[in-house]
Amino acid sequence: MRMPPIDEIHDALAFCTAGGAEFAELFFESTLLHAVVCEDGRVERVTSGLDEGFGFRATTGTRTAYGYSNRLDGGELMKIGRGVLAELGGSGGREAIRPGLPATAVAEAAVPAEGVPVEKKVEIVLAADRAARAAGSGIGQVQAACRDSLQRVSIFNSEGVAVSDERRQIVFTVRAIATDGHDLQTAYRSIGGRAGFEIFDDDEHEALAAEAGKSALTILGARRAPAGTMTVVLASCAGGTMTHEAIGHGLEGDAAEKGLSIYSGKVGERVASPLVTVIDDATLAGRRGSYGFDDEGAPARRTVSVERGVLRGYLLDRRTARKTGRESTGNGRRQNFRFRPIVRMSNTFIAPGEDDPAAIVAEVDRGLYVARMGGGQVDTSSGDFVFKVNEAFLIEKGRIGEPVRGATLIGNGPQVLREIDRVGDDLGFDIGTCGKDGQQVPVADAQPTLRIPSITVGGEA
């Protein structure tokens, strides 16, 4: 990654602190991107690009100023620094600690994706297209994509922090659309994380594409879901939408600090069932939300936010940590150098319990088995949510029965978490990209099999 000499970096930071900033920070980034997208058996798009630049942040009290540029030289550092300082104001001065050579975290990969020929990536998406279509003649459309990136960042600040992080990401997605001439139903599958092209070694992408095709046809032929209050079992393969949306965003320190979270001011209180422990862990090997250092230079950490139902603390970046007199939990993240860091989740999950997933289902006389969650809406201030269910089955006399479609889950996050009465000994991860305040960052979510004794199910029947 191109970067000015350490002397010029120090001079720019020192200029800001001497001019009145209490804290100054430089964030350098270089990201190499590749993507191959296939639609209906044709390669629609092959793209690649390099994006690089730096962001300059300065703070005084509660005020923050931020500027950025894609020119990487000492003169540009000083130019942006002057602009940031002028916006910030402030008076007095302090000495910036001279940064040394950065400590570095490296993302290992058996087969670095940036070195794989584009022809091989094209082969991957076309094979997925064929596998999805082989599920049946009712598959009308298939979309498959392979995207990889190599991001290198370096962070220096006036308190002497100097770190670098190398982050590899690879994501494969496939969407199969089934039709009977009147109706359309979609199934989606994905794999990926902080890894290299070795994720395709066992042909899992073809198996996922075939599964997506079969699921789309199953949903197309399914009857409409019944509505009412019933027992719901969330499968571990459903993905962590419930974890991420119903509780995860409410645990982010900026929302809690402003009183915009249902969990504000409740540290030490019971907010969930004693069976529920919620963890955010950026240190997990290979996961999409993992990193060596966050985008403020804090080391990645494992944070237990809810322990056996009791709220232990929030996810914090540097600003919210200083405001609350705590340490950062390493959750300061930004989309790229054009954005200032804010509090974000990394890999967020409900920890596995002790129950056999099959036994959880066997105990339900009548209910809904949710195999795949969809998107939804959550009000973090109240905890109220509405989630779409992409794939579901009726549970009848302890057995998973016929498929149903069009279901939604309607409830309140804290209430649902308090009512969970079974937690499986399994754990299923899903990958995604989380949006907040106009920024997108890679995340992973997970949950074990969960049983909710009573929740409102919206249906189409």
GROMACS .gro file of C-alpha atoms in nm:
model
  461
    1MET     CA    1   0.000   0.000   0.000
    2ARG     CA    2   0.127   0.345  -0.091
    3MET     CA    3   0.168   0.571   0.210
    4PRO     CA    4   0.367   0.887   0.301
    5PRO     CA    5   0.675   0.846   0.523
    6ILE     CA    6   0.625   0.820   0.900
    7ASP     CA    7   0.781   1.166   0.945
    8GLU     CA    8   0.514   1.328   0.727
    9ILE     CA    9   0.238   1.133   0.903
   10HIS     CA   10   0.365   1.254   1.241
   11ASP     CA   11   0.393   1.614   1.116
   12ALA     CA   12   0.031   1.613   1.002
   13LEU     CA   13  -0.095   1.470   1.333
   14ALA     CA   14   0.122   1.710   1.533
   15PHE     CA   15  -0.006   2.005   1.330
   16CYS     CA   16  -0.364   1.924   1.430
   17THR     CA   17  -0.297   1.869   1.798
   18ALA     CA   18  -0.074   2.176   1.823
   19GLY     CA   19  -0.354   2.377   1.661
   20GLY     CA   20  -0.614   2.280   1.920
   21ALA     CA   21  -0.737   1.925   1.848
   22GLU     CA   22  -0.741   1.693   2.150
   23PHE     CA   23  -0.702   1.390   1.922
   24ALA     CA   24  -0.601   1.336   1.560
   25GLU     CA   25  -0.606   1.021   1.346
   26LEU     CA   26  -0.502   0.916   0.996
   27PHE     CA   27  -0.661   0.614   0.829
   28PHE     CA   28  -0.495   0.486   0.509
   29GLU     CA   29  -0.664   0.231   0.285
   30SER     CA   30  -0.600   0.040  -0.037
   31THR     CA   31  -0.866  -0.203  -0.163
   32LEU     CA   32  -0.841  -0.427  -0.468
   33LEU     CA   33  -1.180  -0.553  -0.591
   34HIS     CA   34  -1.289  -0.820  -0.841
   35ALA     CA   35  -1.637  -0.941  -0.934
   36VAL     CA   36  -1.788  -1.184  -1.183
   37VAL     CA   37  -2.167  -1.184  -1.219
   38CYS     CA   38  -2.367  -1.437  -1.420
   39GLU     CA   39  -2.734  -1.414  -1.512
   40ASP     CA   40  -2.930  -1.681  -1.697
   41GLY     CA   41  -2.623  -1.866  -1.814
   42ARG     CA   42  -2.446  -1.556  -1.944
   43VAL     CA   43  -2.162  -1.360  -1.789
   44GLU     CA   44  -2.319  -1.018  -1.746
   45ARG     CA   45  -2.037  -0.835  -1.575
   46VAL     CA   46  -1.667  -0.874  -1.501
   47THR     CA   47  -1.522  -0.588  -1.300
   48SER     CA   48  -1.203  -0.504  -1.115
   49GLY     CA   49  -1.066  -0.192  -0.956
   50LEU     CA   50  -0.833  -0.036  -0.705
   51ASP     CA   51  -0.959   0.220  -0.455
   52GLU     CA   52  -0.715   0.396  -0.224
   53GLY     CA   53  -0.691   0.706  -0.014
   54PHE     CA   54  -0.686   0.835   0.343
   55GLY     CA   55  -0.920   0.984   0.599
   56PHE     CA   56  -0.820   1.250   0.854
   57ARG     CA   57  -1.017   1.279   1.178
   58ALA     CA   58  -0.973   1.529   1.460
   59THR     CA   59  -1.177   1.567   1.778
   60THR     CA   60  -1.214   1.815   2.062
   61GLY     CA   61  -1.468   1.748   2.335
   62THR     CA   62  -1.783   1.624   2.164
   63ARG     CA   63  -1.695   1.782   1.828
   64THR     CA   64  -1.551   1.584   1.537
   65ALA     CA   65  -1.419   1.702   1.201
   66TYR     CA   66  -1.338   1.470   0.913
   67GLY     CA   67  -1.182   1.501   0.570
   68TYR     CA   68  -1.047   1.261   0.308
   69SER     CA   69  -0.856   1.241  -0.018
   70ASN     CA   70  -0.735   0.984  -0.268
   71ARG     CA   71  -0.398   1.161  -0.304
   72LEU     CA   72  -0.135   0.996  -0.086
   73ASP     CA   73   0.145   1.245  -0.021
   74GLY     CA   74   0.262   1.466   0.261
   75GLY     CA   75   0.137   1.786   0.103
   76GLU     CA   76  -0.215   1.644   0.077
   77LEU     CA   77  -0.203   1.531   0.440
   78MET     CA   78  -0.131   1.887   0.551
   79LYS     CA   79  -0.394   2.031   0.319
   80ILE     CA   80  -0.669   1.805   0.456
   81GLY     CA   81  -0.535   1.856   0.809
   82ARG     CA   82  -0.571   2.233   0.777
   83GLY     CA   83  -0.927   2.192   0.656
   84VAL     CA   84  -1.017   1.958   0.940
   85LEU     CA   85  -0.863   2.189   1.200
   86ALA     CA   86  -1.045   2.491   1.059
   87GLU     CA   87  -1.375   2.305   1.081
   88LEU     CA   88  -1.305   2.180   1.432
   89GLY     CA   89  -1.190   2.505   1.593
   90GLY     CA   90  -1.041   2.457   1.939
   91SER     CA   91  -0.767   2.636   2.122
   92GLY     CA   92  -0.446   2.557   2.308
   93GLY     CA   93  -0.222   2.274   2.196
   94ARG     CA   94  -0.075   1.942   2.290
   95GLU     CA   95   0.207   1.725   2.168
   96ALA     CA   96   0.137   1.429   1.941
   97ILE     CA   97   0.320   1.108   2.025
   98ARG     CA   98   0.541   1.005   1.738
   99PRO     CA   99   0.414   0.679   1.584
  100GLY     CA  100   0.654   0.395   1.517
  101LEU     CA  101   0.636   0.124   1.253
  102PRO     CA  102   0.287  -0.029   1.259
  103ALA     CA  103   0.207  -0.363   1.418
  104THR     CA  104   0.054  -0.574   1.142
  105ALA     CA  105  -0.220  -0.838   1.124
  106VAL     CA  106  -0.215  -1.046   0.804
  107ALA     CA  107  -0.509  -1.235   0.652
  108GLU     CA  108  -0.384  -1.577   0.549
  109ALA     CA  109  -0.528  -1.758   0.247
  110ALA     CA  110  -0.431  -2.093   0.097
  111VAL     CA  111  -0.523  -1.964  -0.250
  112PRO     CA  112  -0.523  -1.581  -0.266
  113ALA     CA  113  -0.822  -1.487  -0.481
  114GLU     CA  114  -0.649  -1.190  -0.644
  115GLY     CA  115  -0.413  -1.434  -0.816
  116VAL     CA  116  -0.685  -1.658  -0.960
  117PRO     CA  117  -0.746  -1.609  -1.335
  118VAL     CA  118  -1.079  -1.454  -1.425
  119GLU     CA  119  -1.157  -1.759  -1.639
  120LYS     CA  120  -1.165  -1.972  -1.325
  121LYS     CA  121  -1.407  -1.732  -1.157
  122VAL     CA  122  -1.628  -1.740  -1.466
  123GLU     CA  123  -1.624  -2.119  -1.450
  124ILE     CA  124  -1.743  -2.108  -1.087
  125VAL     CA  125  -2.051  -1.894  -1.156
  126LEU     CA  126  -2.147  -2.081  -1.473
  127ALA     CA  127  -2.125  -2.415  -1.288
  128ALA     CA  128  -2.355  -2.273  -1.021
  129ASP     CA  129  -2.602  -2.162  -1.286
  130ARG     CA  130  -2.614  -2.515  -1.431
  131ALA     CA  131  -2.652  -2.675  -1.087
  132ALA     CA  132  -2.946  -2.452  -0.994
  133ARG     CA  133  -3.125  -2.514  -1.324
  134ALA     CA  134  -3.080  -2.890  -1.287
  135ALA     CA  135  -3.325  -2.876  -0.994
  136GLY     CA  136  -3.617  -2.869  -1.237
  137SER     CA  137  -3.774  -2.711  -1.542
  138GLY     CA  138  -3.958  -2.461  -1.322
  139ILE     CA  139  -3.638  -2.265  -1.260
  140GLY     CA  140  -3.684  -1.957  -1.475
  141GLN     CA  141  -3.391  -1.740  -1.369
  142VAL     CA  142  -3.058  -1.786  -1.194
  143GLN     CA  143  -2.821  -1.518  -1.073
  144ALA     CA  144  -2.474  -1.618  -0.949
  145ALA     CA  145  -2.183  -1.401  -0.846
  146CYS     CA  146  -1.828  -1.436  -0.716
  147ARG     CA  147  -1.673  -1.131  -0.550
  148ASP     CA  148  -1.337  -1.097  -0.381
  149SER     CA  149  -1.142  -0.813  -0.227
  150LEU     CA  150  -0.810  -0.746  -0.061
  151GLN     CA  151  -0.818  -0.447   0.173
  152ARG     CA  152  -0.508  -0.312   0.344
  153VAL     CA  153  -0.544  -0.043   0.608
  154SER     CA  154  -0.302   0.145   0.832
  155ILE     CA  155  -0.408   0.362   1.125
  156PHE     CA  156  -0.194   0.621   1.305
  157ASN     CA  157  -0.307   0.858   1.578
  158SER     CA  158  -0.176   1.130   1.804
  159GLU     CA  159  -0.171   0.892   2.103
  160GLY     CA  160   0.099   0.680   1.938
  161VAL     CA  161  -0.118   0.405   1.788
  162ALA     CA  162   0.035   0.257   1.470
  163VAL     CA  163  -0.125  -0.058   1.328
  164SER     CA  164  -0.189  -0.221   0.992
  165ASP     CA  165  -0.449  -0.481   0.900
  166GLU     CA  166  -0.483  -0.695   0.588
  167ARG     CA  167  -0.836  -0.816   0.518
  168ARG     CA  168  -0.932  -1.066   0.254
  169GLN     CA  169  -1.295  -1.121   0.165
  170ILE     CA  170  -1.455  -1.363  -0.076
  171VAL     CA  171  -1.828  -1.408  -0.127
  172PHE     CA  172  -2.023  -1.641  -0.353
  173THR     CA  173  -2.398  -1.588  -0.393
  174VAL     CA  174  -2.666  -1.763  -0.594
  175ARG     CA  175  -3.034  -1.676  -0.636
  176ALA     CA  176  -3.276  -1.917  -0.803
  177ILE     CA  177  -3.618  -1.799  -0.919
  178ALA     CA  178  -3.891  -2.056  -0.984
  179THR     CA  179  -4.206  -1.984  -1.183
  180ASP     CA  180  -4.521  -2.164  -1.290
  181GLY     CA  181  -4.618  -1.893  -1.537
  182HIS     CA  182  -4.827  -1.703  -1.284
  183ASP     CA  183  -4.620  -1.684  -0.969
  184LEU     CA  184  -4.252  -1.630  -0.883
  185GLN     CA  185  -4.067  -1.760  -0.577
  186THR     CA  186  -3.701  -1.706  -0.490
  187ALA     CA  187  -3.440  -1.893  -0.286
  188TYR     CA  188  -3.098  -1.755  -0.199
  189ARG     CA  189  -2.776  -1.912  -0.076
  190SER     CA  190  -2.428  -1.775  -0.003
  191ILE     CA  191  -2.088  -1.869   0.136
  192GLY     CA  192  -1.779  -1.666   0.206
  193GLY     CA  193  -1.569  -1.489   0.462
  194ARG     CA  194  -1.215  -1.382   0.535
  195ALA     CA  195  -1.056  -1.649   0.316
  196GLY     CA  196  -0.923  -1.723  -0.030
  197PHE     CA  197  -1.032  -1.922  -0.332
  198GLU     CA  198  -0.989  -2.245  -0.137
  199ILE     CA  199  -1.356  -2.213  -0.032
  200PHE     CA  200  -1.442  -2.362  -0.373
  201ASP     CA  201  -1.219  -2.670  -0.337
  202ASP     CA  202  -1.501  -2.904  -0.227
  203ASP     CA  203  -1.758  -2.777  -0.482
  204GLU     CA  204  -1.986  -2.649  -0.205
  205HIS     CA  205  -2.093  -2.370  -0.438
  206GLU     CA  206  -2.254  -2.620  -0.674
  207ALA     CA  207  -2.429  -2.799  -0.388
  208LEU     CA  208  -2.562  -2.464  -0.262
  209ALA     CA  209  -2.683  -2.370  -0.608
  210ALA     CA  210  -2.866  -2.702  -0.642
  211GLU     CA  211  -3.017  -2.647  -0.297
  212ALA     CA  212  -3.132  -2.299  -0.394
  213GLY     CA  213  -3.301  -2.438  -0.704
  214LYS     CA  214  -3.482  -2.710  -0.508
  215SER     CA  215  -3.589  -2.465  -0.238
  216ALA     CA  216  -3.732  -2.219  -0.491
  217LEU     CA  217  -3.942  -2.499  -0.644
  218THR     CA  218  -4.054  -2.615  -0.298
  219ILE     CA  219  -4.167  -2.265  -0.202
  220LEU     CA  220  -4.347  -2.227  -0.536
  221GLY     CA  221  -4.553  -2.538  -0.464
  222ALA     CA  222  -4.612  -2.458  -0.097
  223ARG     CA  223  -4.947  -2.356   0.046
  224ARG     CA  224  -4.987  -2.019   0.214
  225ALA     CA  225  -4.878  -1.997   0.576
  226PRO     CA  226  -5.145  -1.983   0.848
  227ALA     CA  227  -5.164  -1.677   1.071
  228GLY     CA  228  -5.193  -1.657   1.447
  229THR     CA  229  -5.004  -1.704   1.770
  230MET     CA  230  -4.801  -2.024   1.773
  231THR     CA  231  -4.479  -2.193   1.876
  232VAL     CA  232  -4.189  -2.119   1.642
  233VAL     CA  233  -3.864  -2.311   1.609
  234LEU     CA  234  -3.585  -2.114   1.442
  235ALA     CA  235  -3.340  -2.354   1.279
  236SER     CA  236  -2.969  -2.284   1.314
  237CYS     CA  237  -2.952  -2.272   0.933
  238ALA     CA  238  -3.207  -1.988   0.939
  239GLY     CA  239  -2.921  -1.743   0.975
  240GLY     CA  240  -2.870  -1.486   1.247
  241THR     CA  241  -3.124  -1.226   1.136
  242MET     CA  242  -3.303  -1.245   1.469
  243THR     CA  243  -2.976  -1.205   1.659
  244HIS     CA  244  -2.850  -0.920   1.441
  245GLU     CA  245  -3.168  -0.718   1.417
  246ALA     CA  246  -3.369  -0.795   1.729
  247ILE     CA  247  -3.084  -0.747   1.974
  248GLY     CA  248  -2.753  -0.671   1.796
  249HIS     CA  249  -2.822  -0.314   1.687
  250GLY     CA  250  -2.969  -0.236   2.028
  251LEU     CA  251  -2.638  -0.334   2.189
  252GLU     CA  252  -2.435  -0.084   1.983
  253GLY     CA  253  -2.304   0.180   2.220
  254ASP     CA  254  -2.399   0.488   2.019
  255ALA     CA  255  -2.769   0.396   2.022
  256ALA     CA  256  -2.754   0.302   2.391
  257GLU     CA  257  -2.570   0.621   2.488
  258LYS     CA  258  -2.830   0.840   2.314
  259GLY     CA  259  -3.122   0.657   2.475
  260LEU     CA  260  -3.230   0.521   2.135
  261SER     CA  261  -3.201   0.156   2.236
  262ILE     CA  262  -3.447  -0.052   2.434
  263TYR     CA  263  -3.136  -0.168   2.625
  264SER     CA  264  -3.023   0.182   2.728
  265GLY     CA  265  -2.935   0.204   3.097
  266LYS     CA  266  -3.002  -0.164   3.164
  267VAL     CA  267  -2.652  -0.299   3.234
  268GLY     CA  268  -2.681  -0.555   3.511
  269GLU     CA  269  -3.050  -0.620   3.441
  270ARG     CA  270  -3.206  -0.936   3.300
  271VAL     CA  271  -3.297  -0.872   2.936
  272ALA     CA  272  -3.326  -1.228   2.805
  273SER     CA  273  -3.385  -1.586   2.909
  274PRO     CA  274  -3.113  -1.738   3.134
  275LEU     CA  275  -3.051  -1.972   2.838
  276VAL     CA  276  -2.940  -1.680   2.617
  277THR     CA  277  -2.583  -1.551   2.589
  278VAL     CA  278  -2.505  -1.298   2.314
  279ILE     CA  279  -2.147  -1.256   2.190
  280ASP     CA  280  -1.979  -1.032   1.935
  281ASP     CA  281  -1.640  -1.173   1.831
  282ALA     CA  282  -1.417  -1.017   1.565
  283THR     CA  283  -1.138  -1.267   1.635
  284LEU     CA  284  -1.309  -1.573   1.483
  285ALA     CA  285  -1.089  -1.726   1.213
  286GLY     CA  286  -1.220  -1.692   0.860
  287ARG     CA  287  -1.551  -1.524   0.942
  288ARG     CA  288  -1.679  -1.238   0.728
  289GLY     CA  289  -1.697  -0.993   1.017
  290SER     CA  290  -1.346  -1.065   1.147
  291TYR     CA  291  -1.043  -0.836   1.152
  292GLY     CA  292  -0.711  -0.801   1.333
  293PHE     CA  293  -0.768  -0.437   1.432
  294ASP     CA  294  -1.079  -0.227   1.401
  295ASP     CA  295  -1.081   0.091   1.192
  296GLU     CA  296  -0.956   0.297   1.486
  297GLY     CA  297  -0.659   0.068   1.552
  298ALA     CA  298  -0.807  -0.115   1.853
  299PRO     CA  299  -0.732  -0.489   1.865
  300ALA     CA  300  -1.019  -0.720   1.770
  301ARG     CA  301  -1.196  -0.862   2.075
  302ARG     CA  302  -1.456  -1.110   2.193
  303THR     CA  303  -1.727  -0.922   2.380
  304VAL     CA  304  -1.999  -1.092   2.583
  305SER     CA  305  -2.282  -0.840   2.583
  306VAL     CA  306  -2.550  -1.061   2.736
  307GLU     CA  307  -2.446  -1.339   2.973
  308ARG     CA  308  -2.711  -1.595   3.070
  309GLY     CA  309  -2.979  -1.336   3.012
  310VAL     CA  310  -2.810  -1.048   3.197
  311LEU     CA  311  -2.689  -0.740   3.007
  312ARG     CA  312  -2.317  -0.700   3.076
  313GLY     CA  313  -2.230  -0.413   2.844
  314TYR     CA  314  -2.244  -0.258   2.498
  315LEU     CA  315  -2.031  -0.264   2.186
  316LEU     CA  316  -1.811   0.045   2.190
  317ASP     CA  317  -1.589   0.249   1.961
  318ARG     CA  318  -1.337   0.505   2.084
  319ARG     CA  319  -1.588   0.791   2.117
  320THR     CA  320  -1.857   0.603   2.306
  321ALA     CA  321  -1.595   0.434   2.525
  322ARG     CA  322  -1.441   0.765   2.631
  323LYS     CA  323  -1.782   0.917   2.693
  324THR     CA  324  -1.882   0.631   2.923
  325GLY     CA  325  -1.544   0.594   3.092
  326ARG     CA  326  -1.476   0.249   2.945
  327GLU     CA  327  -1.238   0.087   2.696
  328SER     CA  328  -1.321   0.039   2.332
  329THR     CA  329  -1.443  -0.313   2.254
  330GLY     CA  330  -1.282  -0.290   1.909
  331ASN     CA  331  -1.609  -0.216   1.728
  332GLY     CA  332  -1.518   0.111   1.554
  333ARG     CA  333  -1.571   0.039   1.185
  334ARG     CA  334  -1.609   0.234   0.861
  335GLN     CA  335  -1.705   0.146   0.505
  336ASN     CA  336  -1.387   0.296   0.362
  337PHE     CA  337  -1.155   0.594   0.399
  338ARG     CA  338  -1.433   0.835   0.295
  339PHE     CA  339  -1.625   0.769   0.619
  340ARG     CA  340  -1.559   0.836   0.986
  341PRO     CA  341  -1.578   0.528   1.212
  342ILE     CA  342  -1.896   0.443   1.403
  343VAL     CA  343  -1.998   0.156   1.632
  344ARG     CA  344  -2.069  -0.161   1.434
  345MET     CA  345  -2.113  -0.531   1.500
  346SER     CA  346  -1.863  -0.787   1.366
  347ASN     CA  347  -1.958  -1.156   1.411
  348THR     CA  348  -2.262  -1.158   1.639
  349PHE     CA  349  -2.426  -1.473   1.770
  350ILE     CA  350  -2.631  -1.640   2.039
  351ALA     CA  351  -2.409  -1.902   2.201
  352PRO     CA  352  -2.506  -2.271   2.165
  353GLY     CA  353  -2.700  -2.436   2.449
  354GLU     CA  354  -2.742  -2.796   2.555
  355ASP     CA  355  -3.058  -2.914   2.376
  356ASP     CA  356  -3.068  -3.161   2.087
  357PRO     CA  357  -3.221  -2.976   1.788
  358ALA     CA  358  -3.427  -3.281   1.688
  359ALA     CA  359  -3.567  -3.309   2.042
  360ILE     CA  360  -3.665  -2.940   2.034
  361VAL     CA  361  -3.885  -3.005   1.731
  362ALA     CA  362  -4.019  -3.332   1.875
  363GLU     CA  363  -4.162  -3.143   2.176
  364VAL     CA  364  -4.381  -2.918   1.956
  365ASP     CA  365  -4.733  -3.042   1.886
  366ARG     CA  366  -4.821  -2.764   1.641
  367GLY     CA  367  -4.604  -2.478   1.522
  368LEU     CA  368  -4.381  -2.331   1.254
  369TYR     CA  369  -4.028  -2.442   1.167
  370VAL     CA  370  -3.831  -2.151   1.016
  371ALA     CA  371  -3.557  -2.280   0.788
  372ARG     CA  372  -3.452  -1.948   0.632
  373MET     CA  373  -3.512  -1.594   0.749
  374GLY     CA  374  -3.549  -1.296   0.521
  375GLY     CA  375  -3.517  -0.924   0.578
  376GLY     CA  376  -3.717  -0.714   0.820
  377GLN     CA  377  -3.761  -0.396   1.017
  378VAL     CA  378  -3.673  -0.324   1.380
  379ASP     CA  379  -3.734  -0.020   1.597
  380THR     CA  380  -3.427  -0.017   1.825
  381SER     CA  381  -3.595   0.222   2.070
  382SER     CA  382  -3.887  -0.013   2.138
  383GLY     CA  383  -3.751  -0.347   2.019
  384ASP     CA  384  -4.056  -0.410   1.800
  385PHE     CA  385  -3.984  -0.605   1.482
  386VAL     CA  386  -4.136  -0.757   1.171
  387PHE     CA  387  -3.930  -1.023   0.991
  388LYS     CA  388  -4.001  -1.196   0.664
  389VAL     CA  389  -3.963  -1.574   0.656
  390ASN     CA  390  -3.821  -1.702   0.329
  391GLU     CA  391  -3.855  -2.076   0.390
  392ALA     CA  392  -4.072  -2.247   0.651
  393PHE     CA  393  -4.252  -2.573   0.730
  394LEU     CA  394  -4.539  -2.663   0.959
  395ILE     CA  395  -4.460  -2.869   1.268
  396GLU     CA  396  -4.729  -3.128   1.333
  397LYS     CA  397  -4.714  -3.368   1.628
  398GLY     CA  398  -4.340  -3.328   1.669
  399ARG     CA  399  -4.251  -3.371   1.303
  400ILE     CA  400  -4.150  -3.123   1.033
  401GLY     CA  401  -4.434  -3.134   0.782
  402GLU     CA  402  -4.538  -2.956   0.467
  403PRO     CA  403  -4.376  -2.634   0.341
  404VAL     CA  404  -4.559  -2.303   0.370
  405ARG     CA  405  -4.487  -1.962   0.225
  406GLY     CA  406  -4.556  -1.597   0.296
  407ALA     CA  407  -4.499  -1.608   0.673
  408THR     CA  408  -4.376  -1.317   0.883
  409LEU     CA  409  -4.270  -1.303   1.247
  410ILE     CA  410  -4.408  -1.010   1.447
  411GLY     CA  411  -4.294  -0.935   1.800
  412ASN     CA  412  -4.071  -0.751   2.042
  413GLY     CA  413  -3.702  -0.839   2.068
  414PRO     CA  414  -3.655  -0.829   2.447
  415GLN     CA  415  -3.985  -1.010   2.503
  416VAL     CA  416  -3.896  -1.286   2.256
  417LEU     CA  417  -3.547  -1.324   2.405
  418ARG     CA  418  -3.698  -1.359   2.753
  419GLU     CA  419  -3.940  -1.628   2.636
  420ILE     CA  420  -3.690  -1.856   2.457
  421ASP     CA  421  -3.716  -2.188   2.639
  422ARG     CA  422  -3.493  -2.418   2.432
  423VAL     CA  423  -3.146  -2.350   2.288
  424GLY     CA  424  -2.984  -2.610   2.064
  425ASP     CA  425  -2.627  -2.736   2.088
  426ASP     CA  426  -2.567  -2.643   1.722
  427LEU     CA  427  -2.463  -2.312   1.564
  428GLY     CA  428  -2.528  -2.191   1.210
  429PHE     CA  429  -2.352  -1.889   1.059
  430ASP     CA  430  -2.474  -1.665   0.780
  431ILE     CA  431  -2.292  -1.385   0.602
  432GLY     CA  432  -2.412  -1.042   0.510
  433THR     CA  433  -2.344  -0.673   0.466
  434CYS     CA  434  -2.488  -0.448   0.734
  435GLY     CA  435  -2.610  -0.097   0.661
  436LYS     CA  436  -2.612   0.184   0.917
  437ASP     CA  437  -2.589   0.562   0.883
  438GLY     CA  438  -2.522   0.528   0.511
  439GLN     CA  439  -2.230   0.288   0.557
  440GLN     CA  440  -2.199  -0.080   0.461
  441VAL     CA  441  -1.964  -0.322   0.639
  442PRO     CA  442  -1.918  -0.702   0.615
  443VAL     CA  443  -2.065  -0.901   0.904
  444ALA     CA  444  -2.156  -1.254   1.005
  445ASP     CA  445  -2.445  -1.361   1.229
  446ALA     CA  446  -2.527  -1.692   1.389
  447GLN     CA  447  -2.764  -1.871   1.620
  448PRO     CA  448  -2.833  -2.222   1.746
  449THR     CA  449  -3.174  -2.383   1.704
  450LEU     CA  450  -3.412  -2.176   1.919
  451ARG     CA  451  -3.767  -2.238   2.039
  452ILE     CA  452  -4.004  -1.949   2.104
  453PRO     CA  453  -4.318  -2.086   2.280
  454SER     CA  454  -4.548  -1.811   2.159
  455ILE     CA  455  -4.505  -1.549   1.889
  456THR     CA  456  -4.735  -1.385   1.637
  457VAL     CA  457  -4.705  -1.530   1.288
  458GLY     CA  458  -4.842  -1.326   1.002
  459GLY     CA  459  -4.952  -1.543   0.712
  460GLU     CA  460  -5.125  -1.531   0.375
  461ALA     CA  461  -5.382  -1.804   0.444
   0.00000   0.00000   0.00000
